[in-house]
């Protein structure tokens, strides 16, 4: 039997869902691999939900919203775009293919485009193969990565950066300065890196106390960098020293309220 | 009679054949059997047409017989049919938000009509997703608010007065506040109005008389806005007279009819340098005062300070007609005077203005098209004359005209203090400085913020007839909430968990409707009646402190997992 | 009034002029009536010199050249012989008498012959009496007009002030497409800006074909050709004369006809057995065909066949048309060259003569006569008591009524060309097509640009026949040819003349691409009726 | 109570829809009469709207559905107003409901019937570029989503009847006259296209690749006959060069209408941008006379089209179009009035922007109601300046294009204005009753 990818589609009510309706009304056929979930706006989609879906074994997730300028809620679709951009960077770090997540604009009159996109995504995923997180044999390493990513996406820092991205670029920060887009991109990149690793560390140390050396081995990361994260995490009250073996402290995750 | 939310979900699933539209592809009985196996599903059946009166009574029957407190209909798209099924649920005492729809026609049978087996599997999945959500949905209430049946009209020009008169005739109280000592706005400075050539002051006096004698209208001149609080139905405006006297007005709706300024072209074409370079506005005054001289030649220049490459990029719409009108008036009084109009593109649009243009042609008014990149030049010549040099684009030749008077047609521009008003009202200005409507196409006189409207030249340059049309339009838009007195607002709104909120303000910035603000405690508070339920705030909240009614993270996640086959009891 | 004959003599430099010298040197006396003009060759004497000489009152014209074989320029004298023969025919038609023009061969040594010729010619002219045109030395309309007033009236009358400068005219105008210096729009704009000097003193006004294609398409209903017509009256005549084809002969002929003393001899074409009358309800207005027949004899167009066919057809269906013996030019070309004064004179004469016949119906086979009689006369003189029909309208009606029987299968593929006057000017598009379509064995095909979009034959009122008009003509002929038709039918004799003219010159394309059989509609119908 | 009062709205385009929603929203009863089987009007046919490039159907469909759902609105589609009597505050109206041959209460809009109908007819909604069946909805988002049998083309094979499980097909349906009593009337009958065949120099109807703009709009639309692929319908080729002609029949003293349709310069710009979106290498030329950029954001829109999209504007109205009969390509002649040169251009497609003219049917309606028309056939305003929405008949108001050229937002604003005026009439009546 050939591999049939399972796709979850999150569609905005006003344009894309209507576009999918029109594909049906026009009897345009497309692969039956997509399962559609209706949202009021593509901007509604919390990154955590997408990561949850991927962790749940979806072979692909496609988010569809109104074309820029068409959003029923002014610019929720652009917010979605920012989130997806961040998510793709995050996913890239987990070992899961970021191509499993797509964002597309489909208007209410683009039944053909909807079908075309589903067709295209399905064949793209067929080439990519089954998700390593699909039920039968989830790749534990990648799963750990995705779960860390999920935790990262739920964290304050990235969310605030994404949420304020538009304001920072277009208006100004509290000091009345506009932040150049490239600069913000760099900040974002660094934040993704840092927060993702911290969450990895947190999840690892939740299972068992680990030393910097061990963490560095498992994360394939310079011990110095690991230690820097540990320091930050200790300050935030995320990890504490469980025990010291010889001169080596072992860290363990703290429960967070 | 509504069923309590704490009850265990008892879900009924109704699967529609839609004639053979679904049934011809999807194996409906098999799907029904499958639905019965899903958690919390206590009943499932199939119907030929669930939306027929017969189908609807089957739903009602099911609700009664099996004590259902959640209903899932698997048929077509909720975009057209959901209201019908919701209404059916409500008739039986099930809150309409306890209904969920599975679209197995548009998204399944029609799209996969050549793969019946796969379509059947997909239909099962779609129903599973719907059931996953149905298990978690809660009854919702659409909040109701009272509307104060009075309006505040900001600006006492022709637009504001027309809107006020119509609202008053419809039976509502209206407050007009005007910053000038008298009503009338821009029309006070005009001589005649095109295309009817009616005398502007005559017309204005009639309207002012009607306004002043209308017992539903209260006028405050020399008055400006100091503060506006509240939301649709319940605005509270603080207004202040020039003498410092302040007052509070409680109104249900607000109309912005603040008009526009007329651009003064200082430093352009010798304006203020040569006495005989004037603006159309000044010419209106000369015409009004009967101060024309026996000019040999009058030259009008269009697009002075409008349609610029940068800055005032917009076309001011009324200048071509104004120039034509004044040129014709000059010709009437001084038939031997040559009148030239130097234009870029003649904006003689619509049903009547072309005829007006032809009338000007009949009178021998001369038209010269100039190019933006080769604008005319005006220099002073001997004996008080002016020399205008212009590249006649349509002949490809330089033309020199010696004239006695140069008239500059300048655009309408936004008032300087509009920015302040836009902040008071939390309504936006566009890049051209004019007030920016909710939607350029279909909500041209509404603001995104409910209960506040815009008309006249505050919105964009327009002439009297167009301002009147818009003002009447606003009189309808503003009347709607005041006529119904109580408003039901969106139930699908954002909720803030105050304990989680850190007061970072991300949501405040993101909300396109200004529905979220930080309260005294520094946490976000949603004004439900202003919220439209898009959910952008929730998806972006750094603390995940905001949840969306009827589209909670839990519900959406459950649907996503159900799509992957993960639905557990 | 002076009655002494005034004779103009054109003498060739090498033989005859020298002959005249010899006559003098030999002190041979001859009458003093001759005013001699030296030309390098008798071949230089254009018929227009002769016609203009008569128009301005000469009683006789003598052209003298070398004897055949002696020509200093090989064969100039032979050309002169042919031209003078044509000119003599024209003079005959005009009723001036061909004898007023004499061509003689006089060599250097023949002083006596020169004197003899002059003597003899003077005598014969004296017998003929003075040139009837002699008293009326009024060749040109007196330009006693206020330019500003003419323009402002014309602007209003022809909607020029409504011009929106869109350029639809120039991109429709067949001339503007090939001559980038020309644009009706720009001409109009100059008038509107009161900077019309260039237009009035240049060629712009004379370039217009008055084909009405621009007017047909102008959204502002600017009737540019009519505007041009009105302004030609105040535009430079020198420019006009420079660009006038055939040295202005056709216009001169028209002007000559105005003279009441002119009694034309123009009825020679009537076919044998033709039944025509002097008076009657039904009049056939022949037009200038007899003159064209003479002047364009070389084209072998059998121009008179048109008139003959018309009469035969009319007779066949039982109509005995009245024909004016002294029918004057309708004045079309004068009108369109801005000579309103002379046009009016012709109009009044013709209308009076028509009234005389008692005709209530006039048929013409010439689109220009058709327009002029039906429209311009009415505009000038008010409504007429007669109805004007184009032959195609009449034929179409007769076919409808079953009064026409066709005898011959023509087996022709015919393409029809709408002449500007019949088509766009007068809106007659369908009758000629109907007539052609009803001819047995005839297939009617259309050019791409037909009916209201048809392209002019390239010349109007004998003006501006130049490289641009030739481009237009060749383009049109190629268009006709590419339809695959084997016969090009028109209702306007002038279209045929202009095309024939262009194809008889050096062509920029292969002759096979443009050469086509041409036929006038009436001739074709007569053929089908076996009346040819 | 206002709820007993009713207003008749004639015309189910965006203006009529907006007026109805405003009135219904404030609690008045509305009868919305539309002559075609669905409301939506011209706007439903548009792909995008200028200057925001909003998807037209995306923003219109919710309003259409709202009309259908609104308890205060009675939709009378496929219906015509036949008789109006009475006066402001008390009109009696007779509406003729044409037989759809479908029981609207039974039809579920499932479309099974159309799948089986053997008759194919050119679809008017797609400007006859696409195909529909003899039993049809004009377009998938039609409101109401009820099928109609096109009596003219139906061959009565009754296959639809056999396939309809809802038993909605009723060949015995008769025209039905409905009597209404209303207090005020709003007329919003919109426009139709000027017959561009009258300008034979452009060859519309003779040349396959000369289209009118509304046809082109359908060709661009994702829901149109080519599924949104920009192709020449004549031969399926992708056009590489397209010319738009402005003022085809408008601003004319002869052979057209004297007024300016007001929207063409900008909608042509929109279509031009869409062309570049669809086929980036396709060159687009817009031939115009005066660029009418008077509306909000229009000038900026045109500037963007020039600078960002590379649309070329040439100030000229072309004189003529000539087809190459072999390739179907077109040569057009124009005088570039800025360069002052007359030249030709070869293009693959010519799109004519015709004058938008008041509907022929509005003449009939005018006589039914007693409304005056102006010389251009628009409903005449009582006072063009201060009572633009009022007509010569008290209690009857007009809005939208039928009252004079305007774009969508102007129509929408004016429709609300008409609603306000109608509400005033009712308020006046109510206060009289009270006294």
Coordinates of C-alpha atoms in Angstrom, one line a residue, chain D:
Chain D
X1 CA -43.7 49.9 16.4
X2 CA -41.5 50.2 13.4
X3 CA -41.8 46.5 12.8
X4 CA -45.2 46.7 11.1
X5 CA -43.8 49.1 8.6
X6 CA -42.3 47.9 5.4
X7 CA -40.1 49.2 2.6
X8 CA -39.9 47.8 -1.0
X9 CA -36.3 47.7 -2.3
X10 CA -36.1 47.1 -6.1
X11 CA -32.8 45.6 -7.2
X12 CA -30.7 43.0 -5.5
X13 CA -27.2 44.4 -6.2
X14 CA -24.9 45.7 -3.6
X15 CA -27.0 49.0 -3.3
X16 CA -30.2 47.1 -2.8
X17 CA -28.6 44.7 -0.5
X18 CA -27.1 47.4 1.7
X19 CA -30.4 49.4 1.8
X20 CA -32.2 46.2 2.8
X21 CA -29.8 45.3 5.5
X22 CA -29.8 48.8 7.0
X23 CA -33.6 48.9 7.1
X24 CA -34.0 45.3 8.3
X25 CA -31.2 45.9 10.9
X26 CA -33.2 48.7 12.4
X27 CA -36.3 46.6 12.6
X28 CA -38.2 47.5 9.5
X29 CA -39.7 44.9 7.2
X30 CA -38.1 44.7 3.7
X31 CA -39.2 43.2 0.5
X32 CA -36.2 42.9 -1.8
X33 CA -37.3 42.4 -5.4
X34 CA -34.7 41.1 -7.9
X35 CA -35.4 40.3 -11.5
X36 CA -32.8 37.6 -11.8
X37 CA -32.8 34.3 -9.9
X38 CA -30.1 35.5 -7.4
X39 CA -29.3 38.6 -5.6
X40 CA -25.7 39.8 -5.8
X41 CA -25.8 42.0 -8.9
X42 CA -22.8 43.1 -10.8
X43 CA -20.5 42.9 -7.8
X44 CA -20.9 39.2 -7.7
X45 CA -19.4 39.0 -11.2
X46 CA -16.3 40.9 -10.2
X47 CA -13.1 39.1 -9.4
X48 CA -11.4 41.7 -7.3
X49 CA -12.3 45.2 -6.3
X50 CA -10.2 48.3 -6.6
X51 CA -8.2 49.9 -5.0
X52 CA -7.7 47.3 -2.3
X53 CA -7.8 44.2 -4.5
X54 CA -10.3 42.7 -2.2
X55 CA -11.8 39.5 -3.5
X56 CA -15.3 40.7 -4.5
X57 CA -17.2 37.5 -3.6
X58 CA -15.4 37.2 -0.3
X59 CA -16.8 40.4 0.9
X60 CA -20.1 40.3 -0.8
X61 CA -21.2 36.8 0.0
X62 CA -21.6 37.3 3.7
X63 CA -23.9 40.2 3.0
X64 CA -25.9 38.2 0.5
X65 CA -26.3 35.4 3.0
X66 CA -27.3 37.9 5.7
X67 CA -30.1 39.1 3.4
X68 CA -31.3 35.6 3.0
X69 CA -31.2 34.8 6.7
X70 CA -32.5 38.1 8.0
X71 CA -36.0 37.5 9.5
X72 CA -37.0 41.0 8.4
X73 CA -36.1 40.6 4.8
X74 CA -38.3 38.8 2.3
X75 CA -36.4 38.0 -0.9
X76 CA -38.5 38.1 -4.0
X77 CA -36.0 36.9 -6.7
X78 CA -36.9 36.2 -10.3
X79 CA -39.6 38.8 -9.7
X80 CA -40.6 42.1 -11.2
X81 CA -42.5 45.1 -9.9
X82 CA -45.6 45.5 -12.0
X83 CA -47.8 48.1 -10.4
X84 CA -47.3 50.8 -7.8
X85 CA -50.1 53.0 -6.5
X86 CA -50.7 55.1 -3.5
X87 CA -48.4 57.7 -2.0
X88 CA -45.6 58.1 0.5
X89 CA -46.4 56.2 3.7
X90 CA -49.0 54.1 1.9
X91 CA -48.0 52.4 -1.3
X92 CA -49.7 49.3 -2.8
X93 CA -47.4 47.3 -4.9
X94 CA -47.9 44.3 -7.2
X95 CA -45.0 42.1 -7.8
X96 CA -44.9 39.4 -10.5
X97 CA -43.0 36.3 -9.4
X98 CA -41.9 34.5 -12.5
X99 CA -42.2 30.7 -12.4
X100 CA -38.9 29.1 -11.6
X101 CA -40.6 25.7 -12.1
X102 CA -38.9 24.8 -8.8
X103 CA -40.6 24.7 -5.4
X104 CA -38.4 27.0 -3.5
X105 CA -39.5 25.6 -0.2
X106 CA -38.4 22.1 -1.2
X107 CA -35.2 22.8 -3.3
X108 CA -32.2 22.3 -1.1
X109 CA -29.8 23.7 -3.7
X110 CA -28.0 20.4 -3.9
X111 CA -27.5 20.7 -7.7
X112 CA -28.1 17.0 -8.5
X113 CA -30.7 18.1 -11.1
X114 CA -28.2 20.3 -13.0
X115 CA -25.7 17.4 -13.1
X116 CA -28.3 15.5 -15.2
X117 CA -29.7 18.2 -17.3
X118 CA -28.7 17.5 -20.9
X119 CA -29.1 21.1 -22.1
X120 CA -26.1 23.4 -22.1
X121 CA -26.6 27.1 -22.3
X122 CA -24.1 29.9 -22.2
X123 CA -24.0 31.3 -18.7
X124 CA -25.1 34.9 -18.5
X125 CA -23.2 35.3 -15.2
X126 CA -20.0 34.4 -16.9
X127 CA -20.9 36.9 -19.7
X128 CA -21.6 33.9 -21.9
X129 CA -18.1 32.7 -21.8
X130 CA -19.0 29.7 -19.7
X131 CA -21.6 27.1 -19.7
X132 CA -24.6 26.3 -17.5
X133 CA -27.5 23.9 -17.8
X134 CA -31.1 24.7 -18.5
X135 CA -31.8 24.1 -14.8
X136 CA -29.3 26.2 -13.0
X137 CA -28.2 28.6 -10.3
X138 CA -26.4 31.5 -11.9
X139 CA -23.3 31.0 -9.7
X140 CA -22.4 28.7 -6.9
X141 CA -22.8 31.2 -4.2
X142 CA -26.3 32.3 -5.4
X143 CA -28.7 33.5 -2.9
X144 CA -31.2 32.0 -2.5
X145 CA -29.5 28.8 -3.5
X146 CA -32.6 27.6 -5.3
X147 CA -32.5 26.3 -8.8
X148 CA -34.3 27.8 -11.7
X149 CA -35.5 26.2 -15.0
X150 CA -34.7 28.3 -17.9
X151 CA -38.0 27.9 -19.8
X152 CA -36.5 29.2 -23.0
X153 CA -34.0 26.4 -23.3
X154 CA -35.6 23.6 -21.3
X155 CA -36.7 20.7 -23.5
X156 CA -39.0 19.3 -20.8
X157 CA -37.1 15.9 -20.7
X158 CA -37.9 15.9 -17.0
X159 CA -34.7 14.3 -16.1
X160 CA -34.3 16.9 -13.4
X161 CA -37.6 15.9 -12.0
X162 CA -36.6 12.3 -11.9
X163 CA -33.3 13.0 -10.1
X164 CA -34.6 15.5 -7.6
X165 CA -35.1 13.5 -4.4
X166 CA -36.6 16.6 -2.8
X167 CA -39.4 16.6 -5.4
X168 CA -38.9 20.3 -5.9
X169 CA -39.3 20.3 -9.7
X170 CA -42.8 21.6 -10.6
X171 CA -43.4 22.1 -14.3
X172 CA -46.9 23.4 -13.6
X173 CA -45.8 26.4 -11.7
X174 CA -47.5 29.6 -12.8
X175 CA -46.6 33.2 -12.6
X176 CA -47.7 34.6 -9.3
X177 CA -48.8 38.1 -8.4
X178 CA -47.9 39.2 -4.9
X179 CA -49.5 42.3 -3.4
X180 CA -47.5 44.2 -0.9
X181 CA -48.2 47.2 1.2
X182 CA -45.2 49.4 1.9
X183 CA -44.5 52.8 3.3
X184 CA -41.6 53.7 1.1
X185 CA -39.8 52.5 -2.0
X186 CA -36.1 52.3 -2.8
X187 CA -35.0 51.8 -6.4
X188 CA -31.5 50.4 -7.0
X189 CA -31.6 48.8 -10.4
X190 CA -28.0 49.3 -11.3
X191 CA -26.5 49.4 -14.8
X192 CA -25.8 47.4 -17.9
X193 CA -23.1 47.6 -20.5
X194 CA -23.3 49.8 -23.4
X195 CA -23.5 47.8 -26.7
X196 CA -20.0 48.1 -27.9
X197 CA -20.9 46.6 -31.2
X198 CA -22.1 50.0 -32.1
X199 CA -18.5 51.1 -32.3
X200 CA -17.8 48.8 -35.2
X201 CA -14.2 50.1 -35.6
X202 CA -13.2 48.0 -32.6
X203 CA -14.6 44.8 -34.0
X204 CA -16.3 43.5 -30.9
X205 CA -18.5 40.6 -32.0
X206 CA -16.4 40.1 -35.2
X207 CA -13.0 39.6 -33.6
X208 CA -12.8 36.8 -31.2
X209 CA -10.1 38.4 -29.1
X210 CA -11.9 41.7 -28.5
X211 CA -13.6 41.4 -25.1
X212 CA -15.5 43.8 -22.9
X213 CA -14.2 44.3 -19.4
X214 CA -16.8 42.4 -17.6
X215 CA -16.1 39.4 -19.8
X216 CA -12.4 39.8 -19.0
X217 CA -13.3 40.1 -15.3
X218 CA -14.9 36.6 -15.5
X219 CA -11.8 35.4 -17.4
X220 CA -9.6 36.5 -14.5
X221 CA -11.9 35.2 -11.8
X222 CA -10.9 32.0 -10.1
X223 CA -14.6 31.0 -10.3
X224 CA -14.9 32.0 -13.9
X225 CA -15.0 29.9 -17.1
X226 CA -11.2 29.2 -17.2
X227 CA -10.9 28.7 -13.5
X228 CA -8.9 31.9 -13.2
X229 CA -6.3 31.0 -15.8
X230 CA -5.8 33.9 -18.1
X231 CA -6.3 32.4 -21.5
X232 CA -7.7 33.6 -24.8
X233 CA -11.0 31.8 -25.0
X234 CA -10.6 31.7 -28.7
X235 CA -7.6 29.5 -28.9
X236 CA -6.5 28.8 -25.3
X237 CA -3.2 30.7 -25.8
X238 CA -1.8 32.7 -22.9
X239 CA -1.9 36.4 -24.0
X240 CA 1.5 38.2 -23.9
X241 CA 0.2 41.7 -24.7
X242 CA -3.1 43.2 -23.7
X243 CA -4.6 46.6 -24.4
X244 CA -7.4 48.1 -22.5
X245 CA -9.5 50.8 -24.2
X246 CA -11.2 53.4 -22.0
X247 CA -14.3 55.5 -22.9
X248 CA -15.9 53.0 -25.3
X249 CA -19.2 54.6 -25.8
X250 CA -18.9 57.0 -22.9
X251 CA -18.1 60.7 -22.9
X252 CA -19.6 60.7 -26.4
X253 CA -21.9 63.2 -28.1
X254 CA -22.4 60.6 -30.9
X255 CA -22.7 56.9 -31.0
X256 CA -22.7 56.5 -27.2
X257 CA -23.6 58.3 -24.0
X258 CA -22.5 61.7 -23.0
X259 CA -21.4 60.9 -19.4
X260 CA -18.4 59.4 -17.8
X261 CA -18.9 56.0 -16.2
X262 CA -16.6 57.0 -13.4
X263 CA -15.2 53.6 -12.6
X264 CA -13.5 52.4 -15.8
X265 CA -10.1 54.0 -15.4
X266 CA -9.6 52.5 -12.1
X267 CA -11.2 49.1 -12.7
X268 CA -9.1 48.8 -15.8
X269 CA -6.1 49.5 -13.7
X270 CA -7.3 46.7 -11.4
X271 CA -7.7 44.3 -14.2
X272 CA -4.3 45.2 -15.6
X273 CA -2.7 44.5 -12.3
X274 CA -4.5 41.2 -12.1
X275 CA -3.1 40.4 -15.6
X276 CA 0.4 41.0 -14.3
X277 CA -0.4 38.8 -11.3
X278 CA -1.6 36.0 -13.5
X279 CA 1.0 36.3 -16.3
X280 CA 3.9 38.4 -15.1
X281 CA 5.5 38.6 -18.5
X282 CA 2.3 39.9 -20.2
X283 CA 2.6 43.5 -21.2
X284 CA -0.4 45.6 -20.4
X285 CA -1.4 49.0 -21.9
X286 CA -4.2 51.1 -20.9
X287 CA -5.4 53.6 -23.5
X288 CA -7.2 56.5 -21.8
X289 CA -8.2 60.0 -22.4
X290 CA -8.3 61.7 -19.0
X291 CA -7.3 59.4 -16.2
X292 CA -10.2 59.7 -13.8
X293 CA -8.5 59.3 -10.4
X294 CA -10.8 61.4 -8.3
X295 CA -11.8 58.7 -5.8
X296 CA -10.2 57.9 -2.5
X297 CA -6.9 56.2 -3.1
X298 CA -7.3 56.1 -6.9
X299 CA -4.3 58.2 -7.8
X300 CA -2.1 56.2 -5.5
X301 CA -3.6 53.0 -7.0
X302 CA -2.7 54.1 -10.5
X303 CA 0.7 55.2 -9.4
X304 CA 1.3 51.8 -7.9
X305 CA 0.1 50.2 -11.1
X306 CA 2.6 52.2 -13.1
X307 CA 5.6 52.0 -10.8
X308 CA 5.2 48.6 -9.2
X309 CA 3.3 46.6 -11.8
X310 CA 4.7 48.2 -14.9
X311 CA 1.3 49.0 -16.4
X312 CA 1.7 51.4 -19.3
X313 CA -0.7 54.2 -19.8
X314 CA -1.0 55.8 -23.2
X315 CA -3.1 58.9 -23.6
X316 CA -5.1 58.0 -26.7
X317 CA -8.3 56.5 -27.7
X318 CA -7.4 54.1 -30.5
X319 CA -9.0 54.7 -33.9
X320 CA -9.5 51.1 -34.9
X321 CA -8.6 47.5 -34.4
X322 CA -7.8 45.1 -37.2
X323 CA -7.6 41.4 -36.8
X324 CA -5.1 39.1 -38.4
X325 CA -7.5 36.4 -39.4
X326 CA -4.9 33.7 -39.2
X327 CA -3.6 34.3 -35.7
X328 CA -6.5 36.1 -34.2
X329 CA -4.0 38.7 -33.1
X330 CA -5.0 42.3 -33.3
X331 CA -3.4 45.5 -34.6
X332 CA -4.6 48.7 -33.1
X333 CA -4.0 52.2 -34.3
X334 CA -3.6 55.1 -32.0
X335 CA -2.2 58.5 -31.8
X336 CA 0.0 58.9 -28.7
X337 CA -1.2 62.4 -27.9
X338 CA 1.7 63.0 -25.6
X339 CA 4.3 61.9 -28.1
X340 CA 2.2 63.4 -30.9
X341 CA 2.7 60.4 -33.0
X342 CA 0.3 58.1 -34.8
X343 CA 1.3 54.5 -34.7
X344 CA 0.2 50.9 -34.5
X345 CA 0.6 48.2 -31.9
X346 CA 0.1 44.4 -32.2
X347 CA -1.6 42.8 -29.2
X348 CA -3.1 39.4 -28.3
X349 CA -6.2 40.7 -26.6
X350 CA -8.2 43.9 -26.6
X351 CA -10.4 44.7 -23.6
X352 CA -13.0 47.4 -24.2
X353 CA -14.2 49.3 -21.2
X354 CA -17.8 50.1 -22.2
X355 CA -19.9 52.9 -20.9
X356 CA -22.0 51.6 -18.1
X357 CA -25.5 52.7 -18.8
X358 CA -28.7 52.6 -16.8
X359 CA -30.6 49.4 -17.4
X360 CA -33.2 49.5 -20.2
X361 CA -35.7 48.0 -17.8
X362 CA -35.4 51.1 -15.6
X363 CA -37.4 53.0 -18.2
X364 CA -40.3 50.6 -17.7
X365 CA -40.0 50.8 -14.0
X366 CA -39.9 54.6 -14.2
X367 CA -43.3 54.5 -15.9
X368 CA -44.7 52.0 -13.4
X369 CA -43.8 54.2 -10.5
X370 CA -44.1 57.5 -12.3
X371 CA -40.4 58.4 -11.9
X372 CA -38.7 60.9 -14.1
X373 CA -35.5 60.0 -15.9
X374 CA -32.9 62.4 -17.0
X375 CA -31.6 62.7 -20.5
X376 CA -29.2 59.9 -19.9
X377 CA -31.8 57.5 -18.6
X378 CA -30.8 57.8 -14.9
X379 CA -33.5 58.4 -12.3
X380 CA -33.7 62.1 -11.8
X381 CA -32.9 63.5 -8.4
X382 CA -35.4 65.9 -6.8
X383 CA -32.5 68.3 -6.3
X384 CA -29.1 67.1 -7.5
X385 CA -27.3 68.9 -4.7
X386 CA -29.3 68.7 -1.6
X387 CA -31.8 65.9 -2.3
X388 CA -29.8 63.6 -4.5
X389 CA -31.6 60.5 -3.2
X390 CA -35.1 61.8 -3.5
X391 CA -37.1 61.6 -6.7
X392 CA -40.0 63.5 -8.1
X393 CA -42.3 61.0 -6.3
X394 CA -42.4 61.5 -2.5
X395 CA -41.6 58.4 -0.7
X396 CA -39.6 56.9 -3.6
X397 CA -35.8 57.0 -3.4
X398 CA -33.0 55.9 -5.6
X399 CA -29.5 54.8 -4.9
X400 CA -26.6 53.3 -6.6
X401 CA -25.6 53.4 -10.3
X402 CA -29.2 53.8 -11.5
X403 CA -29.2 57.3 -10.1
X404 CA -25.9 58.3 -11.7
X405 CA -22.4 56.8 -12.2
X406 CA -20.7 55.8 -9.1
X407 CA -18.5 53.1 -7.7
X408 CA -19.2 50.4 -5.0
X409 CA -18.5 52.5 -1.9
X410 CA -20.5 55.4 -3.2
X411 CA -23.4 53.1 -4.0
X412 CA -23.2 51.6 -0.5
X413 CA -23.1 54.9 1.2
X414 CA -26.0 56.2 -0.9
X415 CA -27.9 53.0 -0.3
X416 CA -27.7 53.7 3.4
X417 CA -28.8 57.2 2.7
X418 CA -31.8 55.9 0.9
X419 CA -32.5 53.7 3.9
X420 CA -32.3 56.8 6.1
X421 CA -34.8 58.7 3.8
X422 CA -37.2 55.8 3.8
X423 CA -36.9 55.6 7.6
X424 CA -37.7 59.3 7.8
X425 CA -40.9 58.7 5.8
X426 CA -41.9 56.0 8.2
X427 CA -41.0 58.1 11.2
X428 CA -43.1 60.9 9.9
X429 CA -46.0 58.6 9.3
X430 CA -45.7 57.2 12.8
X431 CA -45.7 60.6 14.4
X432 CA -48.8 61.6 12.3
X433 CA -50.5 58.5 13.5
X434 CA -49.6 59.3 17.1
X435 CA -51.2 62.7 16.8

